[in-house]
Coordinates of C-alpha atoms and ligand atoms in Angstrom, one line a residue:
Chain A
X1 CA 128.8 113.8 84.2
X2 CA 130.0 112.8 87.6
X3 CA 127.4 109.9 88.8
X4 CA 125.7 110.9 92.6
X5 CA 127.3 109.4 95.3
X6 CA 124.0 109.5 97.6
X7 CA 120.7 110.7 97.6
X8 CA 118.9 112.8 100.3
X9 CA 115.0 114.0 100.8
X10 CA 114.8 117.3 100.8
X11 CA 111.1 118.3 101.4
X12 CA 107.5 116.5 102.3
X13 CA 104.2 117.4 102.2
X14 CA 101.0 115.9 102.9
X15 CA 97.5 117.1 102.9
X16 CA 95.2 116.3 106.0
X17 CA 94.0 113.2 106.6
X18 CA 90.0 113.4 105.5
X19 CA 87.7 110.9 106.8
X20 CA 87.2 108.7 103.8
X21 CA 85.3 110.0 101.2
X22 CA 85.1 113.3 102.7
X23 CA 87.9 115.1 100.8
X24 CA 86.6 118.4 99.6
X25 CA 89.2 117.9 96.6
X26 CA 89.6 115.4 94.2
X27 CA 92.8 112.9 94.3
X28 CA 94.8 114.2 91.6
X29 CA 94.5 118.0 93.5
X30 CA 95.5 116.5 97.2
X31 CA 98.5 115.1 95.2
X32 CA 99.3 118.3 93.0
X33 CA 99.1 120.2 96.4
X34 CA 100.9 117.7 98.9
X35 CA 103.5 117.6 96.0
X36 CA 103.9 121.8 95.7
X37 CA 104.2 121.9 99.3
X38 CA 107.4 119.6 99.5
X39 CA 108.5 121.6 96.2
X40 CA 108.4 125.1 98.6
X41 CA 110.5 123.1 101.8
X42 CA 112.9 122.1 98.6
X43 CA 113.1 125.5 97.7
X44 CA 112.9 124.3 94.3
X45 CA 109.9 125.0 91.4
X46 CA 107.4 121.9 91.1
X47 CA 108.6 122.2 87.5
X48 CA 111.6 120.9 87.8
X49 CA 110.7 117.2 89.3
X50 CA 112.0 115.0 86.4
X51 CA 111.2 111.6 88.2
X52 CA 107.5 110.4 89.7
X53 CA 107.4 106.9 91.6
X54 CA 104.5 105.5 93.3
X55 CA 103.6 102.2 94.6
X56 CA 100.1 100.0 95.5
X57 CA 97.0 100.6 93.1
X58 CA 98.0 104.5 92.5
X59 CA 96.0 106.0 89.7
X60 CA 98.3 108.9 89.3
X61 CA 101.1 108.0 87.2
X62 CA 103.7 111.0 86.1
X63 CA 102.4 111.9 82.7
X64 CA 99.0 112.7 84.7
X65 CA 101.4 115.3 86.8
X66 CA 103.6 116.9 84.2
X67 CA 100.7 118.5 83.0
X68 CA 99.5 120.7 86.2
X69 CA 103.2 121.0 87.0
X70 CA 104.3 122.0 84.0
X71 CA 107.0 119.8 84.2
X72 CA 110.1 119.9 81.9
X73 CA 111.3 117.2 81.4
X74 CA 109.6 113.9 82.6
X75 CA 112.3 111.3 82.3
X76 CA 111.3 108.7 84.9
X77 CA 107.7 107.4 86.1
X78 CA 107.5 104.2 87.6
X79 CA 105.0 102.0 90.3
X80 CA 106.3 99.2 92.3
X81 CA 104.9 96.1 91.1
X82 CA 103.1 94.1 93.7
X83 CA 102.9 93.8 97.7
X84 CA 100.8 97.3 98.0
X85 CA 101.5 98.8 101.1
X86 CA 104.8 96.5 101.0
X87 CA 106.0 98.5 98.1
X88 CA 105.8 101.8 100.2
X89 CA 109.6 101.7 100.7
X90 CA 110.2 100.4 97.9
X91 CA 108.9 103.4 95.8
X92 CA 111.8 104.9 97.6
X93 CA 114.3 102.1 96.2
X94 CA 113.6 102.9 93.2
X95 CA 113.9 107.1 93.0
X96 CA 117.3 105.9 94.7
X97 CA 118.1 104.1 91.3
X98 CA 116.6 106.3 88.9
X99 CA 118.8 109.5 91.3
X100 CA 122.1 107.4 91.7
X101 CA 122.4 106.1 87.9
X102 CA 121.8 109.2 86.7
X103 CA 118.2 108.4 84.9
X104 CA 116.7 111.6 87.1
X105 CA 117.7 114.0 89.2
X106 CA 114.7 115.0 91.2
X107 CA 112.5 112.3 92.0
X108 CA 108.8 113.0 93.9
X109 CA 107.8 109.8 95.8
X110 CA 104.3 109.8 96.4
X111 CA 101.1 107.8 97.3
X112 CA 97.3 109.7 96.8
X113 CA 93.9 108.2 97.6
X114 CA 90.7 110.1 97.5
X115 CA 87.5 108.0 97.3
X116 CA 85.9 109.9 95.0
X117 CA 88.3 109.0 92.7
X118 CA 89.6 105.3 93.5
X119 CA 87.1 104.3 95.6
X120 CA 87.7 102.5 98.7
X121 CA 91.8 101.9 99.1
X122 CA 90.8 98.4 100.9
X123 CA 89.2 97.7 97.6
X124 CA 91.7 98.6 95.4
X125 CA 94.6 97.6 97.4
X126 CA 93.3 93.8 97.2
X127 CA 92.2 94.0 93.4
X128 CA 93.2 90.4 91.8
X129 CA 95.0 89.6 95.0
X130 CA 92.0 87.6 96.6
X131 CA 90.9 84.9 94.0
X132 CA 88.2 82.7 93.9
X133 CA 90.2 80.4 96.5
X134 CA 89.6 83.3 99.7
X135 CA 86.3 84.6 98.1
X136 CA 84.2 81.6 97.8
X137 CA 84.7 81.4 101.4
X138 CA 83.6 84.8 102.7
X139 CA 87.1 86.3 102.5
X140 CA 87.9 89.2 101.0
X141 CA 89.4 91.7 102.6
X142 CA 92.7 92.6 104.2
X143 CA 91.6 92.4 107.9
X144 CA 90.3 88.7 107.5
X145 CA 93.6 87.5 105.9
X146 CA 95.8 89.5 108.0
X147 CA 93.5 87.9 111.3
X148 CA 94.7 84.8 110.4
X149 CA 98.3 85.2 110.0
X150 CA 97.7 87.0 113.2
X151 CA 96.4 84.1 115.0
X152 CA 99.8 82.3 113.8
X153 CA 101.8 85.2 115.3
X154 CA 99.9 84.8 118.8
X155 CA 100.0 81.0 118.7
X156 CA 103.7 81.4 117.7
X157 CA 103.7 82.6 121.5
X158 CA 104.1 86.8 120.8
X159 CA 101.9 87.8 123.6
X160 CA 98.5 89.9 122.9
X161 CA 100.1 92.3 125.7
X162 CA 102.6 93.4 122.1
X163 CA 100.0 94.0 120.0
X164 CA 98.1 96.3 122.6
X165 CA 101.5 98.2 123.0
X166 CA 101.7 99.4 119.8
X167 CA 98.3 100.6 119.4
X168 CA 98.8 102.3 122.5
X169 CA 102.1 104.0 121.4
X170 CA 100.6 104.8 117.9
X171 CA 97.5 107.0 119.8
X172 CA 100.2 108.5 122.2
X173 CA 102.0 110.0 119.8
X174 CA 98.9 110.9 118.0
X175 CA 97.5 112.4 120.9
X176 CA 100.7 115.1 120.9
X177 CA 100.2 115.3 117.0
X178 CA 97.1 118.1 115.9
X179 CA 96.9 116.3 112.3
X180 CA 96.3 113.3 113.9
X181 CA 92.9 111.6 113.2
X182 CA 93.3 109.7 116.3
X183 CA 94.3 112.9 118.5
X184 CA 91.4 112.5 121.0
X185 CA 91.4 109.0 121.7
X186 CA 93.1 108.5 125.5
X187 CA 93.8 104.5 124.5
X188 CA 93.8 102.9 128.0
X189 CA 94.1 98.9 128.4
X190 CA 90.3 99.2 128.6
X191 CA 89.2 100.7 126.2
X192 CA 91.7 98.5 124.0
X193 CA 90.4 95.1 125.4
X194 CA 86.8 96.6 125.8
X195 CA 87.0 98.0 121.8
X196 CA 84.7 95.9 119.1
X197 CA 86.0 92.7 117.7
X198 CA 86.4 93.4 113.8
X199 CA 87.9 90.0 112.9
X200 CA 89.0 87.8 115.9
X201 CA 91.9 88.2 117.3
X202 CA 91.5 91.7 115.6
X203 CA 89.7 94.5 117.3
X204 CA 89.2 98.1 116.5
X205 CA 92.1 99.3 118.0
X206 CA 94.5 96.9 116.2
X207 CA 93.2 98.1 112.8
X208 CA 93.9 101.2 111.0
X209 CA 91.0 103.0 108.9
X210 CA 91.4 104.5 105.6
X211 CA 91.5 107.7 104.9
X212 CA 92.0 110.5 101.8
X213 CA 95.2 112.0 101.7
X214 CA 98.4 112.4 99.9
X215 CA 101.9 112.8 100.6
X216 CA 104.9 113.3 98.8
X217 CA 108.6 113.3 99.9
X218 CA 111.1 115.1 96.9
X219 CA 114.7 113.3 96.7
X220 CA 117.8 114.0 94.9
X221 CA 121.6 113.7 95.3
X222 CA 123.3 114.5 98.0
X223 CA 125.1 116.7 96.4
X224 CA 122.5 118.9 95.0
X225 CA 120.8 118.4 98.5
X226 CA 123.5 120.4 100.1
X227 CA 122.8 124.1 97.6
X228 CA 119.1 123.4 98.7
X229 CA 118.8 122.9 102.1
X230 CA 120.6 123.2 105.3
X231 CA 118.5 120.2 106.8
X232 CA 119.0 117.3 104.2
X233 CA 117.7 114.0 105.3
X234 CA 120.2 111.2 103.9
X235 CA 118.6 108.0 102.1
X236 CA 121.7 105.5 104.2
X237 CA 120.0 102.6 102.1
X238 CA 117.0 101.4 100.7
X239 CA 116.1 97.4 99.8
X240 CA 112.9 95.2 98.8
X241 CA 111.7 91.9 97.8
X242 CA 110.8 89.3 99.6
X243 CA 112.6 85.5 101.1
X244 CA 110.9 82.4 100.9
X245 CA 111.8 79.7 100.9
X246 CA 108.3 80.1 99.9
X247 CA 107.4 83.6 99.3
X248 CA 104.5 85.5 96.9
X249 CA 101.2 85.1 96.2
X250 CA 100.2 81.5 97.1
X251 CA 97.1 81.6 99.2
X252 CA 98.0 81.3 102.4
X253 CA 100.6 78.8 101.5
X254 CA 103.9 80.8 101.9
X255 CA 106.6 79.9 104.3
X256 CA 107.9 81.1 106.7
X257 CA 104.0 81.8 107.2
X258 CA 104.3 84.6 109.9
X259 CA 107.5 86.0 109.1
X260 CA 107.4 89.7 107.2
X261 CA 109.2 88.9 104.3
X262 CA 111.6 91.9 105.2
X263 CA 114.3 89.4 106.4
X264 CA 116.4 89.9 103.5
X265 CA 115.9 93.4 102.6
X266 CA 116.9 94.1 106.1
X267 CA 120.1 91.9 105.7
X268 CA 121.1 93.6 102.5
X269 CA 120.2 96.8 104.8
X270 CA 122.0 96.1 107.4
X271 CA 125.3 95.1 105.0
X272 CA 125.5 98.1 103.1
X273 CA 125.4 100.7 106.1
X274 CA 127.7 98.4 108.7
X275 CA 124.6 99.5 110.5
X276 CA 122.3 97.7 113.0
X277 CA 119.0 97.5 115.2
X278 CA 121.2 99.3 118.1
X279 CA 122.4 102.4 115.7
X280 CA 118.3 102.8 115.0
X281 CA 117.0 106.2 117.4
X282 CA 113.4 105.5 115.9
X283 CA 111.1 103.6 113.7
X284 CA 108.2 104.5 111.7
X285 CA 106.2 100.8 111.1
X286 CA 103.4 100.2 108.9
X287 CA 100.2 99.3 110.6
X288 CA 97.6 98.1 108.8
X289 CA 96.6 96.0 111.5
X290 CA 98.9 95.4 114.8
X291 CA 100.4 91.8 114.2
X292 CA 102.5 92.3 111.2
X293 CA 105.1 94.8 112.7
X294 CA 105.6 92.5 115.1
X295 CA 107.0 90.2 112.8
X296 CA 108.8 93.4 110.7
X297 CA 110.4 94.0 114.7
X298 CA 111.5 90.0 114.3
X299 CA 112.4 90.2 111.1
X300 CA 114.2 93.8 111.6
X301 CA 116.3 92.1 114.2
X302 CA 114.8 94.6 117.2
X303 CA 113.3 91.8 118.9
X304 CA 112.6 87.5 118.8
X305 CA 109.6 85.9 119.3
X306 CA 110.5 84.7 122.4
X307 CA 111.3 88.4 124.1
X308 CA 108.5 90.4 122.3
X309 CA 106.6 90.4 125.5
X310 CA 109.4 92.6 127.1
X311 CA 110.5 94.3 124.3
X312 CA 107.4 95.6 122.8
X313 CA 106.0 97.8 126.3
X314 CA 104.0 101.0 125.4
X315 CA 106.6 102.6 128.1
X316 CA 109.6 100.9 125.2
X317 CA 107.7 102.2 122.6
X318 CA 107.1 105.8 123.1
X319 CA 108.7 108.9 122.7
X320 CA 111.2 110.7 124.0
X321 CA 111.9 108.2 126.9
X322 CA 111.6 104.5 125.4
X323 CA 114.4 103.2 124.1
X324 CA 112.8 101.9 120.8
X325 CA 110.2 104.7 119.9
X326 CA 107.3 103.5 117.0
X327 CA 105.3 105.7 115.1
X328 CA 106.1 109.2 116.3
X329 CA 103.3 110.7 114.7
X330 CA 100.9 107.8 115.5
X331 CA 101.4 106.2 111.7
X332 CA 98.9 104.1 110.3
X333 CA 96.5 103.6 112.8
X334 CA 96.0 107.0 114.8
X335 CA 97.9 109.4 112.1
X336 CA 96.0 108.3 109.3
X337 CA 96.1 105.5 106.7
X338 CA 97.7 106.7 103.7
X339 CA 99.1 102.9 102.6
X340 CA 102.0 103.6 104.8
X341 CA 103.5 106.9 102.6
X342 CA 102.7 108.8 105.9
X343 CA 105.7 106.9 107.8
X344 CA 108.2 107.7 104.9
X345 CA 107.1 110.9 106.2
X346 CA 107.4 111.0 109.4
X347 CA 111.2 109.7 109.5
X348 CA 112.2 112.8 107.2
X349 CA 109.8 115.0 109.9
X350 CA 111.3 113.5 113.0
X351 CA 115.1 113.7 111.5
X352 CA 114.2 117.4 110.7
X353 CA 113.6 118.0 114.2
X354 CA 110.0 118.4 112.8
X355 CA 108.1 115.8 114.9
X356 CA 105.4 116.8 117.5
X357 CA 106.6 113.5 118.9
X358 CA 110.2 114.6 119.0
X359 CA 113.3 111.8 119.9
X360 CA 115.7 113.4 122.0
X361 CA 119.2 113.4 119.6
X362 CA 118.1 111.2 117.0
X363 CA 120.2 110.7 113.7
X364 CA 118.9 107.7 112.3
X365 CA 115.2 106.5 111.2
X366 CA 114.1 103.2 109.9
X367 CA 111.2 102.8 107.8
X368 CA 109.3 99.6 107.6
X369 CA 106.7 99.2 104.8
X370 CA 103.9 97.0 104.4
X371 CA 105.2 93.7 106.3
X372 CA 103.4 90.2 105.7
X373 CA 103.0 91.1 101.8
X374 CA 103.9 89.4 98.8
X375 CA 106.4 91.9 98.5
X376 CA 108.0 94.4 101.2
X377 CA 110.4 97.1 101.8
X378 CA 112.5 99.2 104.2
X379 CA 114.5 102.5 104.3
X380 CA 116.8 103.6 106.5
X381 CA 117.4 107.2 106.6
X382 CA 119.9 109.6 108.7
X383 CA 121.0 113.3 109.3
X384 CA 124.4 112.4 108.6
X385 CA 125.4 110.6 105.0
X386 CA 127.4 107.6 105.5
X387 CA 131.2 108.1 106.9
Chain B
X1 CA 87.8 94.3 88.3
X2 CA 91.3 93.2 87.8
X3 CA 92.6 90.3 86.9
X4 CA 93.3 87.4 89.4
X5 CA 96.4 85.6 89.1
X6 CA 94.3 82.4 87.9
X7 CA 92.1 83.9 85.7
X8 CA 91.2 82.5 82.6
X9 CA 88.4 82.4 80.5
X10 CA 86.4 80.0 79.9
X11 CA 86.7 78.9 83.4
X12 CA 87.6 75.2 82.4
X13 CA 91.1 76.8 81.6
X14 CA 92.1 77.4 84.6
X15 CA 95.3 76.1 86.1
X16 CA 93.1 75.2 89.7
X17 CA 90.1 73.8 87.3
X18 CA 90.6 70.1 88.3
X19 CA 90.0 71.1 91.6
X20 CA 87.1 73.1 91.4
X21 CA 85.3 70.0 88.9
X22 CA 87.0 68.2 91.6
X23 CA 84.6 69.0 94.5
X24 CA 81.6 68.8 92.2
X25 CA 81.9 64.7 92.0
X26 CA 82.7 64.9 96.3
X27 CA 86.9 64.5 95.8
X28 CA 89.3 66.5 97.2
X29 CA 91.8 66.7 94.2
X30 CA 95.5 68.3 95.1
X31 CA 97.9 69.4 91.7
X32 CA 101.1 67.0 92.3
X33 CA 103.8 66.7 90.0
X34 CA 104.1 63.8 87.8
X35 CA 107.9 64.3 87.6
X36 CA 109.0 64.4 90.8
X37 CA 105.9 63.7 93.3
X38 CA 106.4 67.0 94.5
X39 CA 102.9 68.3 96.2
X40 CA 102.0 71.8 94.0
X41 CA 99.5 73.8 96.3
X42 CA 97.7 76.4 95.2
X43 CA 97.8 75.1 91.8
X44 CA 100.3 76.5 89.2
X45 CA 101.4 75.5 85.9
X46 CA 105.5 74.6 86.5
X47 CA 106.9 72.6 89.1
X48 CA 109.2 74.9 91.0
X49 CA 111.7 71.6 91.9
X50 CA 111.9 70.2 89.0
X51 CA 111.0 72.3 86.2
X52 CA 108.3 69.6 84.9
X53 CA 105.3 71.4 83.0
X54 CA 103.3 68.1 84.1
X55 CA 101.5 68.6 87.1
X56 CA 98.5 65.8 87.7
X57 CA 95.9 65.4 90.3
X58 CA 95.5 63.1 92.9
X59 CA 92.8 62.4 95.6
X60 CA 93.2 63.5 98.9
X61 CA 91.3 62.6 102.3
X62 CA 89.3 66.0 103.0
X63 CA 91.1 65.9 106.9
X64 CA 93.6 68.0 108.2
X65 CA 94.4 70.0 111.0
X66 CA 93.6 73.6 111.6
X67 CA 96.5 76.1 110.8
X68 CA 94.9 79.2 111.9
X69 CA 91.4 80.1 111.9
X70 CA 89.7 83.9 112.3
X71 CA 86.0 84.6 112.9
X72 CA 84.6 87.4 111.1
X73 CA 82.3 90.1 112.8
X74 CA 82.0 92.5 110.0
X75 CA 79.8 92.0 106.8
X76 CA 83.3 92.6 104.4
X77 CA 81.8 90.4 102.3
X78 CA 78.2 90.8 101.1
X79 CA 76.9 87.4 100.5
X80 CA 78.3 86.3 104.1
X81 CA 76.8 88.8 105.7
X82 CA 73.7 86.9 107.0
X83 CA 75.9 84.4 108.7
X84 CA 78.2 87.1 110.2
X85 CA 79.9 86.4 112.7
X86 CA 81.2 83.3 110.9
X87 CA 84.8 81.3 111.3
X88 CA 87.0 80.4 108.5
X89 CA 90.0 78.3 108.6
X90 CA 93.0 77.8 107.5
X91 CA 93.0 73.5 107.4
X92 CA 96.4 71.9 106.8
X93 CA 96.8 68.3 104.5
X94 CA 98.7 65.8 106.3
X95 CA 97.7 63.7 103.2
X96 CA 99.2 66.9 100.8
X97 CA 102.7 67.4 102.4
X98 CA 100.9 69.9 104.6
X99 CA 98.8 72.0 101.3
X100 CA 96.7 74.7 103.1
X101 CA 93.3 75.0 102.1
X102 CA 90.7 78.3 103.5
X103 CA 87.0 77.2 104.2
X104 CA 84.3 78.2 106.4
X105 CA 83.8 76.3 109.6
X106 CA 80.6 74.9 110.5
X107 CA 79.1 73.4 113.8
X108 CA 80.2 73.5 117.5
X109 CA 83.0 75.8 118.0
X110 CA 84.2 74.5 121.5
X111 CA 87.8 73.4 121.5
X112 CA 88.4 74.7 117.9
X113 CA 92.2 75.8 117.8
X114 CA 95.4 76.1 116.5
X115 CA 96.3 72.5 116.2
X116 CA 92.6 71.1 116.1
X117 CA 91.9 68.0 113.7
X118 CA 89.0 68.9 111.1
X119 CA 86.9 67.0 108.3
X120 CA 85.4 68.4 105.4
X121 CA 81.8 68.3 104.3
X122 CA 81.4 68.6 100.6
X123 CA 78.8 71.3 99.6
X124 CA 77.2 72.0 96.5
X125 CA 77.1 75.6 94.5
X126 CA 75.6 78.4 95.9
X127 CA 75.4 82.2 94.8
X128 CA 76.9 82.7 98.2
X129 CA 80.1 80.3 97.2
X130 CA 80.3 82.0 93.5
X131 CA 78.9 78.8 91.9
X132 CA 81.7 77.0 93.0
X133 CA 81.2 73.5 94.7
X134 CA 83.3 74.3 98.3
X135 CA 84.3 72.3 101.1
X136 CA 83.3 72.9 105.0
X137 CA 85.2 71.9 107.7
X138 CA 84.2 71.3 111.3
X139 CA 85.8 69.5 114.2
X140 CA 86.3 66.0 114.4
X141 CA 84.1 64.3 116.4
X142 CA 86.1 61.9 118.9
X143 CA 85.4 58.4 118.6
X144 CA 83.8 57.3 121.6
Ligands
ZN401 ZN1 108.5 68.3 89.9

């Protein structure tokens, strides 16, 4: 059989985004029904997903699925191992390996998190990665370790004025998007400076909150995308890992300390499309909090320390008339959290023509996942395959 | 819950154990390899430059500078909560090839920054510090 030559999404779903805890539905159901919904835009049958990849602490693992789907064959189920939200584009990566060498030929990428089954994601996401070194000192959780990598960032001399712009972005684009937990909030400079401190130089408005959801985006070969869709969204390349020349879990002792370890996923990026920063119409970042996709931007090649402060305006930053628009459905902070799956997401959405934050023309999408982690990830996806 | 990278039971098998018994006798102990002198922070069990399985311990002043620092206004952590809002920081080892350790900071905050010159305090167990003997930091006091 005649090996793919590229892969292609070819439907998403996600569920809404529930306050925490407050799913009416168990995880495993948000996933089954986030899952048949990207099945119906596929115009295929649920049933016939052979592939299941998630990434982070996800509970549901593909022989959980092939039951409810009644799938046929399962021949691939894999998570990315380590980095959490870092692996979010990675989970991608690898349905690109298991579609282009043949292992499967419909892959479901996927992250669910309801409460009520895998209690809180801040907990789980940090499981074993916070020893006895953070917690004997009153750290232990994300928003204290990524505060002081953000003080780094600031002292590094990114001005505060580039974290504030994309918050502000993220709740524009929210505010045109109805799913959007963070639809009603008008984010003004003063009610970002005036919001409450969570962990200095962290306030509310910098941090994202977690909520229950699931999303799924179904990929296969391009080839097969063609018979199923008239609006294929191309995979142009996928990468992950992580550059030292210190990199992984080390306490707070890596190095480059303040870099997003997506320096040479980018590069192998960047080499395999002949693209670059200028070909990119729009990029979905995760958020967790908003210091690491500054360094992601760095790292990404969209701006340097030194011109952050011009780059990264909320008037650069949002759609349809900045020339670098972020988040265009609010992502991570004013979307909802769902470990960064929701930006995967959004760049399929937008390249659709799909986004209620829509960017005039745009043909290619960059997805950034999970920056500052041990591990981390992009994908770059377009409306037209590779020439 | 799951398991850490460095866990290992009994405790005294640890790879970072020296350091923890360490700070119980008041020394600041930092893993350095005995093949090549090459500073090993945190603590692991092969010496990435040279390959050597035999990593030693040697003293270290408890001063350093502060790398970054954060202060916490949430209760994230339950046996902190009473002392919320609270500053940890990140201290850098001059004395370590630059080793950064996390503690809490204690005393007058004014003029703590990136770049500020800390000591450490040695303190013993508490529930609060999971049994473990810890160090504080807090700002150098200029000599006058
Ligand atoms: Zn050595």
């Amino acid at each position: 059989m005649k090996r793919p030559t590229g892969v292609a999404a070819v439907g998403y779903g996600a569920t809404p985004y529930y306050r925490r805890g407050q799913s009416p539905h168990a995880e495993r159901k948000l996933l089954l029904m986030a899952i048949d919904e990207a099945a119906t835009m596929a115009g295929i049958d649920a049933a016939e997903i052979d592939g299941f990849v998630s990434y982070g602490a996800d509970l549901e693992d593909g022989p959980r699925l092939t039951g409810p789907l009644g799938t046929k064959e399962l021949r691939w189920s894999s998570l990315v191992w380590g980095g959490g939200g870092g692996g979010s584009s990675a989970a991608i990566a690898q349905a690109e390996a298991a579609i282009l060498s043949g292992q499967a030929e419909t892959v479901v990428v996927y992250r669910a998190t309801a409460e009520s089954t895998s209690g809180r994601l801040s907990s789980a996401v940090i499981q074993g990665v916070f020893g006895i070194q953070y917690r004997a000192h009153g750290i232990d959780s994300p928003a204290q370790a990524l505060g002081l990598r953000t003080q780094r960032i600031l002292a590094n001399g990114v001005p505060p004025s580039a974290l504030r712009a994309i918050a502000r972005a993220s709740y524009f684009h929210a505010g045109n998007t109805p799913h959007a937990v963070g639809r009603d909030v008008d984010l003004t400079d003063e009610l970002y400076e005036g919001s409450r401190r969570i962990v200095d130089p962290i306030r509310l408005y910098d941090s994202s909150r977690e909520n229950d959801a699931a999303a799924a985006i179904i990929f296969t070969s391009a080839e097969r995308a063609a018979d199923l869709t008239e609006k294929p969204i191309h995979l142009l390349a996928s990468a992950y890992g992580a550059q030292g020349p210190r990199w992984g879990e080390l306490d707070e002792n890596h190095e480059p300390y303040t870099a997003s370890s997506q320096a040479s996923a980018a590069r192998r990026m960047w080499d395999r499309t002949g693209l670059g920063p200028d070909d990119v119409d729009a990029v979905q970042l995760y958020v967790n909090f908003t210091g690491p996709p500054v360094s992601a931007l760095v790292d990404l090649g969209f701006c340097t320390v030194e011109d952050a402060g011009e780059v990264l305006t909320y008037e650069n930053l949002v759609a349809p008339t900045g020339a670098l628009p972020i988040n265009t459905s609010g992502g991570d902070l004013a979307e909802g959290f769902l470990h960064g799956m929701g930006n995967a997401v959004e760049a399929v959405r937008l390249l659709r023509g799909e986004s209620y934050n829509p960017v005039p023309d745009a043909k290619v999408c960059l997805v950034s996942g999970g920056p500052i982690s041990e591990l981390s990830s992009v994908s770059l996806f377009g409306t037209e395959p590779l020439g | 819950m799951a398991n850490e990278r460095d866990e290992v039971h009994p405790f005294e098998g640890r790879v970072d154990f020296p350091y923890w018994d360490g700070l119980g006798r008041d020394e600041l102990l930092v893993q350095r390899c005995t093949g090549c002198a090459r500073w090993s922070w945190p603590a692991d069990w092969r010496c990435p430059r040279c390959g050597s399985y035999d990593l030693g311990w040697e003293p270290v002043e408890p001063r350093g500078v502060v790398y970054s620092w954060v202060r916490t206004h949430l209760a994230f952590v339950p046996a902190y909560a009473e002392l919320v809002p609270y500053v940890n920081v990140l201290v850098e080892l001059p004395g370590a090839d630059g080793a950064r350790l996390m503690g809490l900071f204690t005393g007058p905050e004014e003029g703590l920054e990136v770049g500020s010159v800390v000591t450490g305090t040695f303190q013993a167990p508490s529930a609060r510090t999971l049994d473990l003997s810890v160090l504080t930091w807090s700002l150098e006091v200029a000599a006058a």
